[in-house]
CSV table of C-alpha atoms in Angstrom, one decimal:
chain,number,residue,atom,x,y,z
A,980,MET,CA,142.6,76.8,72.2
A,981,SER,CA,141.1,73.8,70.5
A,982,ASP,CA,138.7,74.0,67.5
A,983,ASN,CA,135.8,73.1,69.7
A,984,ALA,CA,136.3,75.7,72.4
A,985,GLU,CA,133.7,78.4,72.8
A,986,PRO,CA,134.9,81.8,71.7
A,987,GLN,CA,135.4,84.1,74.6
A,988,ASN,CA,134.8,87.3,72.9
A,989,GLU,CA,131.1,86.6,71.7
A,990,ALA,CA,128.0,86.7,73.7
A,991,TRP,CA,126.7,83.3,74.9
A,992,VAL,CA,123.1,84.3,75.2
A,993,ASP,CA,120.9,85.8,72.5
A,994,LEU,CA,118.4,88.3,74.0
A,995,SER,CA,117.1,89.5,70.6
A,996,GLY,CA,114.2,87.2,70.7
A,997,TYR,CA,113.7,86.9,74.5
A,998,THR,CA,110.2,86.0,75.6
A,999,PRO,CA,108.9,85.1,79.2
A,1000,GLY,CA,107.6,81.8,77.7
A,1001,GLY,CA,104.5,80.5,79.4
A,1002,TYR,CA,104.8,83.0,82.4
A,1003,ARG,CA,101.5,84.7,83.2
A,1004,PRO,CA,101.4,87.8,85.8
A,1005,GLY,CA,98.0,86.8,87.1
A,1006,ARG,CA,96.1,89.9,85.9
A,1007,GLY,CA,95.3,91.4,82.6
A,1008,LYS,CA,97.1,94.2,80.9
A,1009,LEU,CA,94.7,96.9,82.0
A,1010,THR,CA,95.0,96.0,85.7
A,1011,GLN,CA,98.7,96.1,85.3
A,1012,ILE,CA,98.7,99.5,83.8
A,1013,VAL,CA,96.3,100.8,86.3
A,1014,TRP,CA,98.3,99.5,89.2
A,1015,TYR,CA,101.6,100.9,87.6
A,1016,PHE,CA,100.2,104.4,87.6
A,1017,VAL,CA,98.6,104.1,91.1
A,1018,SER,CA,101.9,102.7,92.4
A,1019,VAL,CA,104.3,105.3,90.9
A,1020,PHE,CA,102.1,108.4,91.7
A,1021,VAL,CA,100.4,107.4,94.9
A,1022,PHE,CA,101.5,104.3,96.6
A,1023,GLU,CA,105.4,104.8,96.4
A,1024,SER,CA,105.2,108.6,97.0
A,1025,GLY,CA,107.0,109.9,100.1
A,1026,TRP,CA,104.0,112.3,100.3
A,1027,PHE,CA,101.5,109.5,101.0
A,1028,PRO,CA,102.8,108.1,104.4
A,1029,VAL,CA,99.7,106.6,105.8
A,1030,SER,CA,100.0,102.8,106.1
A,1031,ARG,CA,96.4,102.1,106.6
A,1032,LEU,CA,95.5,103.7,103.2
A,1033,LYS,CA,98.3,102.0,101.5
A,1034,CYS,CA,97.1,98.6,102.8
A,1035,SER,CA,93.7,99.5,101.4
A,1036,ILE,CA,95.1,100.2,98.1
A,1037,LEU,CA,96.8,96.9,98.1
A,1038,ARG,CA,93.7,95.1,98.9
A,1039,CYS,CA,91.8,96.7,96.1
A,1040,PHE,CA,94.4,95.2,93.7
A,1041,GLY,CA,94.1,91.7,95.3
A,1042,ALA,CA,96.6,91.6,98.0
A,1043,LYS,CA,95.8,89.7,101.3
A,1044,VAL,CA,97.0,92.1,104.2
A,1045,GLY,CA,96.5,91.5,107.7
A,1046,ARG,CA,96.0,93.8,110.7
A,1047,ASN,CA,98.4,96.8,111.8
A,1048,VAL,CA,100.8,96.5,108.8
A,1049,THR,CA,103.3,99.3,108.5
A,1050,ILE,CA,104.3,100.3,105.1
A,1051,LYS,CA,107.0,102.9,104.9
A,1052,PRO,CA,107.5,105.4,102.0
A,1053,ASN,CA,109.0,104.5,98.5
A,1054,VAL,CA,108.1,100.8,98.9
A,1055,ARG,CA,107.7,99.1,95.5
A,1056,ILE,CA,105.5,96.0,94.9
A,1057,LYS,CA,105.4,94.6,91.4
A,1058,TYR,CA,102.1,92.7,91.7
A,1059,PRO,CA,100.0,93.4,94.7
A,1060,TRP,CA,97.7,90.2,93.7
A,1061,ARG,CA,100.6,88.0,94.3
A,1062,LEU,CA,101.3,89.4,97.9
A,1063,ASN,CA,100.1,87.9,101.2
A,1064,VAL,CA,100.9,89.8,104.4
A,1065,GLY,CA,100.2,88.7,108.1
A,1066,ASP,CA,99.5,90.8,111.0
A,1067,HIS,CA,101.8,93.4,112.6
A,1068,THR,CA,104.4,93.2,109.8
A,1069,TRP,CA,106.6,96.1,108.9
A,1070,ILE,CA,107.9,96.7,105.3
A,1071,GLY,CA,110.8,99.3,105.4
A,1072,GLN,CA,111.4,102.4,103.4
A,1073,GLU,CA,112.6,101.7,99.7
A,1074,SER,CA,111.9,98.0,100.1
A,1075,TRP,CA,111.2,96.4,96.7
A,1076,ILE,CA,109.0,93.2,96.4
A,1077,ASP,CA,109.7,92.0,93.0
A,1078,ASN,CA,107.0,89.4,92.9
A,1079,LEU,CA,106.7,87.6,89.7
A,1080,GLY,CA,106.0,84.7,91.8
A,1081,ASP,CA,103.9,84.6,95.0
A,1082,VAL,CA,105.5,86.4,98.1
A,1083,ARG,CA,104.0,85.5,101.7
A,1084,LEU,CA,105.2,87.6,104.6
A,1085,GLY,CA,104.0,86.0,107.9
A,1086,SER,CA,103.1,87.9,111.2
A,1087,HIS,CA,105.4,90.0,113.0
A,1088,VAL,CA,107.9,90.0,110.1
A,1089,CYS,CA,110.4,92.8,109.6
A,1090,LEU,CA,111.6,93.8,106.1
A,1091,SER,CA,114.3,96.6,106.6
A,1092,GLN,CA,115.2,99.3,104.5
A,1093,ARG,CA,116.1,98.7,100.8
A,1094,ALA,CA,115.4,94.9,101.3
A,1095,TYR,CA,114.9,93.2,98.0
A,1096,LEU,CA,112.7,90.1,97.3
A,1097,CYS,CA,113.5,89.0,93.9
A,1098,CYS,CA,111.2,86.0,92.6
A,1099,GLY,CA,112.5,86.1,89.0
A,1100,GLY,CA,115.9,85.1,87.4
A,1101,HIS,CA,117.2,83.7,84.3
A,1102,ASP,CA,118.8,80.2,83.2
A,1103,HIS,CA,122.3,81.2,82.4
A,1104,ARG,CA,122.8,77.7,80.8
A,1105,ARG,CA,120.2,78.6,78.1
A,1106,ARG,CA,121.1,80.6,75.1
A,1107,GLY,CA,117.6,82.2,75.2
A,1108,PHE,CA,118.1,83.3,78.9
A,1109,ASP,CA,115.0,81.4,79.9
A,1110,LEU,CA,112.8,83.0,82.7
A,1111,ILE,CA,112.9,81.2,86.0
A,1112,VAL,CA,110.3,82.1,88.7
A,1113,GLY,CA,110.2,81.1,92.5
A,1114,ASP,CA,107.8,82.0,95.3
A,1115,ILE,CA,109.3,83.6,98.4
A,1116,THR,CA,108.1,83.0,102.0
A,1117,LEU,CA,109.1,84.9,105.2
A,1118,GLU,CA,107.7,83.0,108.1
A,1119,ASP,CA,106.4,84.4,111.2
A,1120,GLY,CA,108.8,86.6,113.3
A,1121,SER,CA,111.6,86.7,110.6
A,1122,TRP,CA,113.7,89.6,109.8
A,1123,VAL,CA,115.4,90.5,106.5
A,1124,GLY,CA,118.0,93.2,107.2
A,1125,ALA,CA,118.6,96.5,105.5
A,1126,GLY,CA,119.9,96.0,101.9
A,1127,ALA,CA,119.6,92.2,101.9
A,1128,THR,CA,118.4,90.2,99.0
A,1129,VAL,CA,116.3,87.1,99.0
A,1130,LEU,CA,116.0,85.2,95.8
A,1131,GLY,CA,113.1,83.2,94.4
A,1132,GLY,CA,112.4,79.7,95.7
A,1133,VAL,CA,113.6,80.8,99.2
A,1134,THR,CA,111.8,80.4,102.6
A,1135,VAL,CA,113.2,82.3,105.6
A,1136,GLY,CA,112.1,80.2,108.5
A,1137,THR,CA,110.3,81.4,111.6
A,1138,ASN,CA,112.2,83.7,113.9
A,1139,ALA,CA,115.2,83.5,111.4
A,1140,ILE,CA,117.3,86.6,110.5
A,1141,ALA,CA,119.0,87.5,107.3
A,1142,ALA,CA,121.8,90.0,108.1
A,1143,ALA,CA,122.0,93.4,106.3
A,1144,GLY,CA,123.5,93.2,102.9
A,1145,SER,CA,123.3,89.4,102.7
A,1146,VAL,CA,122.1,87.6,99.5
A,1147,VAL,CA,120.0,84.6,100.5
A,1148,THR,CA,119.9,81.8,97.9
A,1149,LYS,CA,118.6,79.0,99.8
A,1150,ASP,CA,116.1,78.3,102.6
A,1151,VAL,CA,117.1,79.6,106.2
A,1152,PRO,CA,116.2,77.2,109.1
A,1153,ALA,CA,114.1,78.6,111.8
A,1154,ALA,CA,115.7,80.8,114.5
A,1155,LYS,CA,119.1,80.8,112.6
A,1156,VAL,CA,121.1,83.9,111.5
A,1157,VAL,CA,122.6,84.1,108.0
A,1158,GLY,CA,124.7,86.6,106.4
A,1159,GLY,CA,127.3,87.2,103.6
A,1160,VAL,CA,127.3,86.6,99.8
A,1161,PRO,CA,126.0,84.0,99.4
A,1162,ALA,CA,124.5,83.9,102.7
A,1163,ARG,CA,125.6,81.1,105.1
A,1164,VAL,CA,124.6,80.3,108.7
A,1165,LEU,CA,126.4,82.5,111.2
A,1166,GLY,CA,124.7,81.2,114.4
A,1167,ASP,CA,121.5,80.7,116.3
A,1168,ARG,CA,119.0,83.7,117.1
A,1169,GLU,CA,118.6,84.0,120.8
A,1170,ARG,CA,115.2,84.2,122.1
A,1171,PRO,CA,114.3,87.9,123.3
A,1172,GLY,CA,113.8,88.4,126.9
A,1173,GLY,CA,111.0,90.5,128.4
A,1174,LEU,CA,107.4,90.4,127.4
A,1175,GLY,CA,107.3,88.2,124.3
A,1176,ILE,CA,104.7,87.8,121.6
A,1177,GLY,CA,101.7,85.9,122.9
A,1178,ALA,CA,102.9,86.1,126.5
A,1179,GLY,CA,100.2,85.9,129.1
A,1180,GLY,CA,99.1,89.1,130.9
């Protein structure tokens, strides 16, 4: 090994003085604390299954939530004031919306069980492990499968699908199906038959 080579047995990052830099959650400490306790003891509870009441709680904390939204038990949302949900959208059991950035779920979106939307990350090239935050958008009619992860800065296009267990690191074009780690395009989503959304009587 040359004299200039980096030692392999030492940590390349220093977390001892980590700070989030200029990041701001969007609400003060008191609101964050109140939301934490409401979330843990009420919103996330399996004993509180009523979606309409959960939507009302989210709105009280600044979320924009549309009509007929279904929220299953044990859903976690970091900052509701950074959440925008359209109409007729489903948020599946044990999903985690870790929204340091803004998250927008369009209408008729399905977020399946244990899906993870992760807006935050870290710059591994920086010794201070600097925080990186990106917004996430799931456009109308998209579906994020069970156990899939969508990272910050990603848009999942209209009617696109992220397969179960996939890790989505870049934008998904409309009506495409992606899967794998990292996710790649597997094919096109076929238009469903029968009575479609917006079909005439």
